Structures are given as structure tokens and as C-alpha cells.
Short mmCIF file of C-alpha atoms in Angstrom, two decimals:
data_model
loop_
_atom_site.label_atom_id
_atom_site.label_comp_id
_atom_site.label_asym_id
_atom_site.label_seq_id
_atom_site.Cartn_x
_atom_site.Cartn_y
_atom_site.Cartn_z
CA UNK A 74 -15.23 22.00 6.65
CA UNK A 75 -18.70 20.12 6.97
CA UNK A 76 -20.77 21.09 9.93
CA UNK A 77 -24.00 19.32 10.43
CA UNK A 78 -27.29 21.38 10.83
CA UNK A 79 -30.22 19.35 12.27
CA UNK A 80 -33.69 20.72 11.69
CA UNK A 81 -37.57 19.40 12.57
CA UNK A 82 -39.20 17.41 9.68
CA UNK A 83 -42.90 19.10 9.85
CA UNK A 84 -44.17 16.16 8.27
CA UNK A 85 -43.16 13.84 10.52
CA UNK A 86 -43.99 14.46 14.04
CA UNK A 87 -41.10 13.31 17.01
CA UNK A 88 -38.47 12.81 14.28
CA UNK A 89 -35.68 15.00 13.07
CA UNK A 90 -33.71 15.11 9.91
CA UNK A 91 -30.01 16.41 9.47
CA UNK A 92 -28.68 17.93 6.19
CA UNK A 93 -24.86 18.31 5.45
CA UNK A 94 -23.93 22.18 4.32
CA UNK A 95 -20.54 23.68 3.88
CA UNK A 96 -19.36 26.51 6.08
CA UNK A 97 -16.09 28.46 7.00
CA UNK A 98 -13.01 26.50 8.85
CA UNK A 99 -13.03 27.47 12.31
CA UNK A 100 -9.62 28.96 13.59
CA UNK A 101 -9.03 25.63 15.43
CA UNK A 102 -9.16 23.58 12.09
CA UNK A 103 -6.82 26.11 10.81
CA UNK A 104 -4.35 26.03 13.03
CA UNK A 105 -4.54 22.14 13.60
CA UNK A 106 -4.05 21.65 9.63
CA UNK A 107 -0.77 24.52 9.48
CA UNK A 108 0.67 22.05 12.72
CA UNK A 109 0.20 18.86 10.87
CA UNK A 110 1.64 20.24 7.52
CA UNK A 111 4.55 20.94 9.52
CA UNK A 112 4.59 18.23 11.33
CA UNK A 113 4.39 16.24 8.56
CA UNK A 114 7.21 17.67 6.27
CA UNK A 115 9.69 17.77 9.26
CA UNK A 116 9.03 13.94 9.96
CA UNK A 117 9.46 13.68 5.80
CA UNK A 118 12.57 15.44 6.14
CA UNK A 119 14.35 13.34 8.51
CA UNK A 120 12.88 10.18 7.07
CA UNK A 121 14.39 11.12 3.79
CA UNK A 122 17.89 13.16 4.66
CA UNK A 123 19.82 10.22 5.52
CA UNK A 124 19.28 8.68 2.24
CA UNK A 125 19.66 12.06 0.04
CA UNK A 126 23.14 12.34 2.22
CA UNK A 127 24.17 9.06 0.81
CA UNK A 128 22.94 9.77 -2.44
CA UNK A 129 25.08 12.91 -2.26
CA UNK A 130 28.37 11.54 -0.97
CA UNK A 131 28.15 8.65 -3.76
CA UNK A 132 28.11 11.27 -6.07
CA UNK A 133 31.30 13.71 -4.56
CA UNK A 134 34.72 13.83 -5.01
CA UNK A 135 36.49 12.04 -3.07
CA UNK A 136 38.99 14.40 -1.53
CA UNK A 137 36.02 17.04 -0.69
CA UNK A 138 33.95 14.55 0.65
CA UNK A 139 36.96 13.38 2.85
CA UNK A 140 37.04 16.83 4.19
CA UNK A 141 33.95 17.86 4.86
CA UNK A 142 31.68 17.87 7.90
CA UNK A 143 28.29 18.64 8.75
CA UNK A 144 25.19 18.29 6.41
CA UNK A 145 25.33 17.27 3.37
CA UNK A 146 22.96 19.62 1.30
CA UNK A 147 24.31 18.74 -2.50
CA UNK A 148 27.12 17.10 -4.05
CA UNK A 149 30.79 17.71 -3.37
CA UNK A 150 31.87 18.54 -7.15
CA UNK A 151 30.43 15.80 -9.40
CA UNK A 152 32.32 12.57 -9.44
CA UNK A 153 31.15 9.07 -10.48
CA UNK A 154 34.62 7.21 -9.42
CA UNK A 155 32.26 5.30 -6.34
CA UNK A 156 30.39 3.43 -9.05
CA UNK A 157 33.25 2.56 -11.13
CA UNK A 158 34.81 1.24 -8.32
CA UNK A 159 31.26 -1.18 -7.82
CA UNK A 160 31.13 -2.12 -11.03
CA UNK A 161 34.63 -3.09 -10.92
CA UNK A 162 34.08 -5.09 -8.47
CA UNK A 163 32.99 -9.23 -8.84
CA UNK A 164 32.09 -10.04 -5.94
CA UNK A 165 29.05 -7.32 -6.22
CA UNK A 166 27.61 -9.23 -9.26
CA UNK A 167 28.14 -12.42 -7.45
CA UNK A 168 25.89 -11.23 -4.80
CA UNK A 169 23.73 -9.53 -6.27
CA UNK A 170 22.68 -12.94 -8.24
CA UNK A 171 22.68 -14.91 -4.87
CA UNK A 172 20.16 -11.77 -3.80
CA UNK A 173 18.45 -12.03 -6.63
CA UNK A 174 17.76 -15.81 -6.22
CA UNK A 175 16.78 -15.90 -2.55
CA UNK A 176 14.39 -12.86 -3.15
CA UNK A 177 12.53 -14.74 -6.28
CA UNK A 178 12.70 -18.53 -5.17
CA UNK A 179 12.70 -17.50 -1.40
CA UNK A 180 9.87 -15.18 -1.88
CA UNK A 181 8.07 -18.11 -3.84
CA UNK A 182 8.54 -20.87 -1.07
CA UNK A 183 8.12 -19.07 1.81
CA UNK A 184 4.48 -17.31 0.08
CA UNK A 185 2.94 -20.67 -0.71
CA UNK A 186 4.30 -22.69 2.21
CA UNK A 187 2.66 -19.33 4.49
CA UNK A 188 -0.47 -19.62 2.43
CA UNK A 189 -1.08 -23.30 2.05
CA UNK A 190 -0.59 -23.09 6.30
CA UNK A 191 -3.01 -20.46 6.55
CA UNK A 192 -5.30 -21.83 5.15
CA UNK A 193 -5.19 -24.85 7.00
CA UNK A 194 -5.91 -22.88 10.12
CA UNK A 195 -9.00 -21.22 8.85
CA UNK A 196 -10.75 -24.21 8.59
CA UNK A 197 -11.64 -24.62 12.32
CA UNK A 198 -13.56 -27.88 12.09
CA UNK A 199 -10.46 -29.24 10.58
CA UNK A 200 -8.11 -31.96 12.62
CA UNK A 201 -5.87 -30.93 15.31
CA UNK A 202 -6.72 -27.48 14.94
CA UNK A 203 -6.02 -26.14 17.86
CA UNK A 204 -3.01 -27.82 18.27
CA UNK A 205 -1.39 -26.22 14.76
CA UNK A 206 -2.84 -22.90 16.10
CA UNK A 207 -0.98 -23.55 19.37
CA UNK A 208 2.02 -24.81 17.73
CA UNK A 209 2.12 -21.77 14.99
CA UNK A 210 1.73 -18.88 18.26
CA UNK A 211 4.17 -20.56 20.57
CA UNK A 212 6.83 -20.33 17.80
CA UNK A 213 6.23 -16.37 18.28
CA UNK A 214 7.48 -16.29 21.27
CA UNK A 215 9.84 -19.28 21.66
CA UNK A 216 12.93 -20.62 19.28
CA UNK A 217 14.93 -22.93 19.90
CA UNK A 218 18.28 -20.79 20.23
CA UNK A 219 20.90 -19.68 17.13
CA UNK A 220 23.04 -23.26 18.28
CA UNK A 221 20.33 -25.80 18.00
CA UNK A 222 19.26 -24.22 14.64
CA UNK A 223 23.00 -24.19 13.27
CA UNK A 224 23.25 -28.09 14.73
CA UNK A 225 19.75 -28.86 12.84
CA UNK A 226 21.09 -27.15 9.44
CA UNK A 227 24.85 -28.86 9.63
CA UNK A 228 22.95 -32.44 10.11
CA UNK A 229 20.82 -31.21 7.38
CA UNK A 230 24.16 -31.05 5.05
CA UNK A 231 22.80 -27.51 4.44
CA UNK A 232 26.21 -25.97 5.28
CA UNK A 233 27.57 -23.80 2.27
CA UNK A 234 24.03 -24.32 0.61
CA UNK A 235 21.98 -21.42 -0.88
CA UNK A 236 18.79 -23.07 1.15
CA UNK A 237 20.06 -22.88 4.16
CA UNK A 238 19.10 -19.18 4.05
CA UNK A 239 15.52 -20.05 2.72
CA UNK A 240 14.47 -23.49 4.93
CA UNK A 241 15.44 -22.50 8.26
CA UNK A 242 12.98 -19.32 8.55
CA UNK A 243 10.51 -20.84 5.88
CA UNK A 244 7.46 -19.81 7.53
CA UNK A 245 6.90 -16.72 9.94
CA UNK A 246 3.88 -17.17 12.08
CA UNK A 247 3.24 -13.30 11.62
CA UNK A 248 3.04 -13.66 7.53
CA UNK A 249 0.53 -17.10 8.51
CA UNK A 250 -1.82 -15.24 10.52
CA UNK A 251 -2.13 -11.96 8.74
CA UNK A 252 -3.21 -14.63 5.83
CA UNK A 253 -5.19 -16.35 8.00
CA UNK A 254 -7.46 -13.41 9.06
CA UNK A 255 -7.36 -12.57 5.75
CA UNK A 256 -8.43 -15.62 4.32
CA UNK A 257 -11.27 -15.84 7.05
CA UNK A 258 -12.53 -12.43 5.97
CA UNK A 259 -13.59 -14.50 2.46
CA UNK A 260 -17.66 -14.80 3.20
CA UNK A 261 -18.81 -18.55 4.27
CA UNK A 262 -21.16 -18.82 1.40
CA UNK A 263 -19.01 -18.59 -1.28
CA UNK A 264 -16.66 -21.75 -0.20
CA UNK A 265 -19.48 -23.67 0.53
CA UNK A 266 -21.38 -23.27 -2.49
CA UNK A 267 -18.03 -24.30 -4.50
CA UNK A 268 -17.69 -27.00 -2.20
CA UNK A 269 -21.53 -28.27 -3.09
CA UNK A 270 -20.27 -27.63 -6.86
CA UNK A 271 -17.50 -30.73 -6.19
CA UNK A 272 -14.46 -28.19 -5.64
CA UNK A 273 -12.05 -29.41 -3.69
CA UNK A 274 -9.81 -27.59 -1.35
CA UNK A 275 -7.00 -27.05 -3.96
CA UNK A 276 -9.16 -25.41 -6.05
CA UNK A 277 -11.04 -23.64 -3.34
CA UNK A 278 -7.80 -21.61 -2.38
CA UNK A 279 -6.26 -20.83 -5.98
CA UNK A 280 -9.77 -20.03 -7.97
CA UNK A 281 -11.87 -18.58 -4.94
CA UNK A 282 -9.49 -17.39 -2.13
CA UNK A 283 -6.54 -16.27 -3.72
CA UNK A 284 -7.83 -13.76 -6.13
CA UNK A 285 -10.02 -11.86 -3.30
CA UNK A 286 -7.29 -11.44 -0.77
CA UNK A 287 -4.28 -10.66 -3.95
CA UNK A 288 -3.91 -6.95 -1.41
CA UNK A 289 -3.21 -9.26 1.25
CA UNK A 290 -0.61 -10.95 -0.79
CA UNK A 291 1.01 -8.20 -2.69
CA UNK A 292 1.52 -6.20 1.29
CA UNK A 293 3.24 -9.80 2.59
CA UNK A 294 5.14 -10.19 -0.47
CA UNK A 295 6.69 -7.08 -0.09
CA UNK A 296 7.53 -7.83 3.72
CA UNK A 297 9.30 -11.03 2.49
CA UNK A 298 11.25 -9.62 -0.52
CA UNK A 299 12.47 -6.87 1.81
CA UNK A 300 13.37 -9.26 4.35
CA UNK A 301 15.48 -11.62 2.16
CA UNK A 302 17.16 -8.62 0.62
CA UNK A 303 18.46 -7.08 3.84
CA UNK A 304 19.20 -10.64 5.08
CA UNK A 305 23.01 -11.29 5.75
CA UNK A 306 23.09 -13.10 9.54
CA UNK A 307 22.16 -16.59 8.23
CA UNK A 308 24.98 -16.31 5.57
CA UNK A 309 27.55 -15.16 8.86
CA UNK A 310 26.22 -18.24 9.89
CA UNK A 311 26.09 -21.14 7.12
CA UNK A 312 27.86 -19.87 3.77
CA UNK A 313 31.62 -20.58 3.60
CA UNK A 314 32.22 -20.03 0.08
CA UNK A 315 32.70 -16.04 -1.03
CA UNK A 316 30.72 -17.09 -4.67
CA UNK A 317 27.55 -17.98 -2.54
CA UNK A 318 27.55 -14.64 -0.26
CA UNK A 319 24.46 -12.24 -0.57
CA UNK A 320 24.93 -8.79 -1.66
CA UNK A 321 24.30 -8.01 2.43
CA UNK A 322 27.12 -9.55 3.16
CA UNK A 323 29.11 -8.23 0.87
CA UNK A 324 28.05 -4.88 1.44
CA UNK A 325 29.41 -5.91 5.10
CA UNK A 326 32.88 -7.00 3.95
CA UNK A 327 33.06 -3.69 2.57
CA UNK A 328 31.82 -1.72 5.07
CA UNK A 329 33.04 -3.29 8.37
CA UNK A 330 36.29 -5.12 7.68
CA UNK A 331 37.25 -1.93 5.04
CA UNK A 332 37.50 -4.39 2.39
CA UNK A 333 39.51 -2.17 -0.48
CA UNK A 334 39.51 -5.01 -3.02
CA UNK A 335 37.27 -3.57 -5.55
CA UNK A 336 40.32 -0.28 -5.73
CA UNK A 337 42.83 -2.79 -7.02
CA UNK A 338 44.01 -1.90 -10.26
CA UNK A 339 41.58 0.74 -10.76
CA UNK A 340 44.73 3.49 -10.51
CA UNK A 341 44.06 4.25 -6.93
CA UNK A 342 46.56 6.63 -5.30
CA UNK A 343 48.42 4.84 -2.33
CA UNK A 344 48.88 8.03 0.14
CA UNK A 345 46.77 7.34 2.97
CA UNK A 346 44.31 10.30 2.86
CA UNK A 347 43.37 10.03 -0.47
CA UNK A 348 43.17 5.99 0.13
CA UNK A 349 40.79 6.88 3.30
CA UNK A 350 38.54 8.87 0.70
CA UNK A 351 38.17 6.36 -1.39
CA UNK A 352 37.36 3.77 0.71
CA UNK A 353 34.66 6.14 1.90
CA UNK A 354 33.51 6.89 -0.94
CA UNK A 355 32.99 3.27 -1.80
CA UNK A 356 31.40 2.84 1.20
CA UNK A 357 28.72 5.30 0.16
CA UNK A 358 28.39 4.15 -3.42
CA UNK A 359 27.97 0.34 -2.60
CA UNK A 360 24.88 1.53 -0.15
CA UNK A 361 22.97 2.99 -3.18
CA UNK A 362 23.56 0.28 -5.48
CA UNK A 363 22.49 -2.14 -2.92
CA UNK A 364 19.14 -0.25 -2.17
CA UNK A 365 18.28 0.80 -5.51
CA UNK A 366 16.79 -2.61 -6.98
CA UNK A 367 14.38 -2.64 -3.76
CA UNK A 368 13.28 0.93 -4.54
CA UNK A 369 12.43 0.25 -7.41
CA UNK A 370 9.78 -2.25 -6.72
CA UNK A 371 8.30 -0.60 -3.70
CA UNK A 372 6.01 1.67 -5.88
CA UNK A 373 4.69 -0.97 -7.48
CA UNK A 374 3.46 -2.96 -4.63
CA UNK A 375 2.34 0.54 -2.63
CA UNK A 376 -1.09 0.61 -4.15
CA UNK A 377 -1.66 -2.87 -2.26
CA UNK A 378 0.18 -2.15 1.04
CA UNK A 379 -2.20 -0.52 3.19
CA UNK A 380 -4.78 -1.93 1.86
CA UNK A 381 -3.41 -5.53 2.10
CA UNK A 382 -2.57 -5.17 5.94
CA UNK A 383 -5.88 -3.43 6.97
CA UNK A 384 -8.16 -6.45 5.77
CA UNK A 385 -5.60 -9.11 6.88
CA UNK A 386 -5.91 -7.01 10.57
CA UNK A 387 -8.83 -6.43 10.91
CA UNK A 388 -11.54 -9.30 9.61
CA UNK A 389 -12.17 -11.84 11.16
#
């Protein structure tokens, strides 16, 4: 613990000087690090639990499982009949790619169509202005209803189409402001001296902007890849055809409407309590395999997150 200790400069008559020196923890700083520690590691704990007690049931038998109650500290005798059952099963690889595609291409529209719109509002001596700024806030806090949006998309002829789940929620005001303040955090000098150079706006925002506020990006790329990954509403809504369903929604099928498809020919026993184990079982193994691409690129993006958020908070 640092603890400041001010002393008289002789030399210097009416002013004072400090110097930094190290001393002994008081028993208040003890006691307030020993609460925190614990405090942290019990808010770890049941952060992480429910997904180790996923993790654990995927990995049980299915009879113990069945049986069991309580926490789930380890796994119920090894078994890896959950996954077999997933792999098994089409319609998971079907989603999956659907998944896949709206979290690459979705990702990719919504990031530059976010970005090319924040930027438009940083420029306040730009036209209409304040009206786009109005326009983007109101949005915030009033839509237009789930029934005008589904009318909007069926005129579209965006029924049973894979961009009906990217067009309709294109932009999120949130995303466009965070980039915004971002954006605005850039110092003046260096846009206008490119602009006296004969850059033009394009080239202002992909060779100037861009590569100062890539934190920024990386933290609201992350927010958008999650989002389109746990999607699954605006498929209820506008996919009809089972080959264009996200994973979500298959993961849905499975877990709501008990969907035991994927035990078909896989030697499943038909008595009824072994059949109930199964299906849980499944249940628990189609969770992980759903997550598990998404975990994977979280630590990647970490380094950026706080970061990102911070400067696109608080500049400006």
C-alpha cells in the first residue's frame, strides 16, 4: 500500500513537495481485499456453475443423469451418446450453416451500414443533422410494433428469405452512437489536414478513422456476432422452410416441442424412462454444441472489449 508523505521544500519558501514511499497495509485494506476475494470467487462461481452443470450432464449417462437431483459436481459415469445423437442429427448442420452465414454476412452489413451512419452524424456541420440525430434516438425508444414490421417484410417478398433476419434490424442506434462518440474522439486536426491533402470522405473513414477506433470495432463486433447467434424470434417469425432455420431455432425444436428426431435409428430403447433420459440428455448436449463456436471467439476479441466500449463512452 502507497501512503503519501508530504514534507517542506527548504529551498523553496510557501511550497511543499510530496514523495510516494511504501508502508504496511492497514487492517482495513486487509480485510477489504479478503471480502472482495470472496466476493469475487462466489460471484465467479455462480456465473460459471450453470454452464459446468451442462457441461457435466452432456457428458453422463443417461440413466444416472435421469435419476439424479441436486448439484451437479462431476459427471454421471462417462458417456458421449448426447453428441452422437447431435451429430446424427441434419438439421444441426443445416443450422449451424444458416448461423454461420447470418453471423459472417450479417455481422458484415450491419458493421459498415452502423459505421458509414456514424459517421455521418459526427460531422455536425453536415445537412440535416439534427434531423438524422433525431431520427436515429427516437428509434430507441419507439418501433413500429412486431405487425407492421412482419407487413413491411411480407411486401418486401422477404418471407422464407435468409435476409429477412439481417434487413429488418440492420442498424441499432446503440451500435451507431457508441461509433459515433468514438469516431468523434479522433482529434480535429488530423481530418482536416487530410482533407487539405485532397482526401475525401471515403478515404477519410477507412485510412484515418477506422484504424484508430479498430477497439471500438472489435467490442461492437462482438455485440453483433453474439446477437445474430442467439437470434431465433425473427426466424419464428419469417422462415417457413426447416433447411433455412438457425441453429437457435433448432436448438428450440429440440428443447421446447421435445423434438426426438435426431434418436431415430440411432438404437434408442423405446421404454419411456430410458426414452425421457435421452431426450434429456440431448437436451443438454445440443446446448454445448450450440455455445461452443461463440466461446471460442470470445477470447480473441477480449483484449479489445473494455477497451473498445470505454473510448466509444466516454469521448466526446
Amino acid at each position: 500500500m502507497k501512503k503519501k508523505v508530504i514534507e517542506k521544500n527548504p529551498h523553496d519558501n510557501g511550497h511543499w513537495k510530496g514523495q510516494w514511499t511504501y508502508g504496511r497495509p492497514s487492517t482495513g485494506s486487509k480485510v477489504f481485499d479478503v471480502v472482495n476475494v470472496l466476493f469475487m470467487l462466489f460471484l465467479m462461481i455462480i456465473t460459471l456453475y450453470p454452464f459446468l452443470y451442462v457441461l457435466f450432464a452432456s457428458l453422463s449417462n443417461p440413466l444416472k443423469l435421469y435419476s439424479h437431483s441436486g448439484l451437479l459436481l462431476h459427471p454421471l459415469g462417462f458417456s458421449l451418446k448426447g453428441y452422437q445423437f447431435v451429430l446424427n442429427y441434419r438439421s444441426i448442420w443445416t443450422g449451424y450453416l444458416v448461423t454461420l452465414f447470418l453471423a459472417t454476412v450479417g455481422t458484415a452489413c450491419t458493421l459498415i451500414a452502423s459505421l458509414l451512419f456514424a459517421f455521418v452524424l459526427s460531422k455536425k456541420d453536415s445537412m440535416l443533422h439534427s434531423f438524422f440525430t433525431f431520427a436515429a434516438v427516437f428509434t430507441m425508444y419507439f418501433s413500429g410494433g412486431m405487425i407492421p414490421t412482419y407487413l413491411i417484410v411480407n411486401d418486401l417478398g422477404l418471407i422464407d428469405s435468409l435476409w429477412a433476419l439481417i434487413l429488418p434490424g440492420l442498424i441499432s442506434t446503440y451500435y451507431v452512437i457508441i461509433l459515433r462518440t468514438s469516431i468523434m474522439g479522433v482529434p480535429k486536426e488530423m481530418t482536416e489536414s487530410a482533407e487539405l491533402d485532397g482526401a475525401n470522405d471515403v478515404v477519410i473513414l477507412t485510412r484515418i478513422l477506422i484504424p484508430l477506433i479498430v477497439p471500438t470495432i472489435a467490442a461492437i463486433s462482438l455485440f453483433i456476432v453474439v446477437g445474430y447467434w442467439n437470434s431465433w424470434t425473427n426466424a419464428l417469425l419469417y422462415i417457413r422452410d426447416s433447411k433455412k432455420q438457425p441453429l437457435q431455432m433448432v436448438l428450440r425444436q429440440i428443447l421446447i416441442n421435445n423434438d426426438m428426431s435426431a434418436a431415430a435409428g440411432s438404437g434408442a430403447s423405446n421404454r419411456s424412462g430410458e426414452d425421457q433420459a435421452t431426450r434429456m440428455l440431448l437436451k443438454y448436449s445440443t446446448i454445448i454444441v450450440s455455445v461452443l463456436p461463440i466461446i471460442c471467439v470470445y477470447p480473441f476479441l477480449q483484449k479489445y472489449f473494455t477497451k473498445g466500449v470505454m473510448i466509444g463512452a466516454l469521448k466526446g
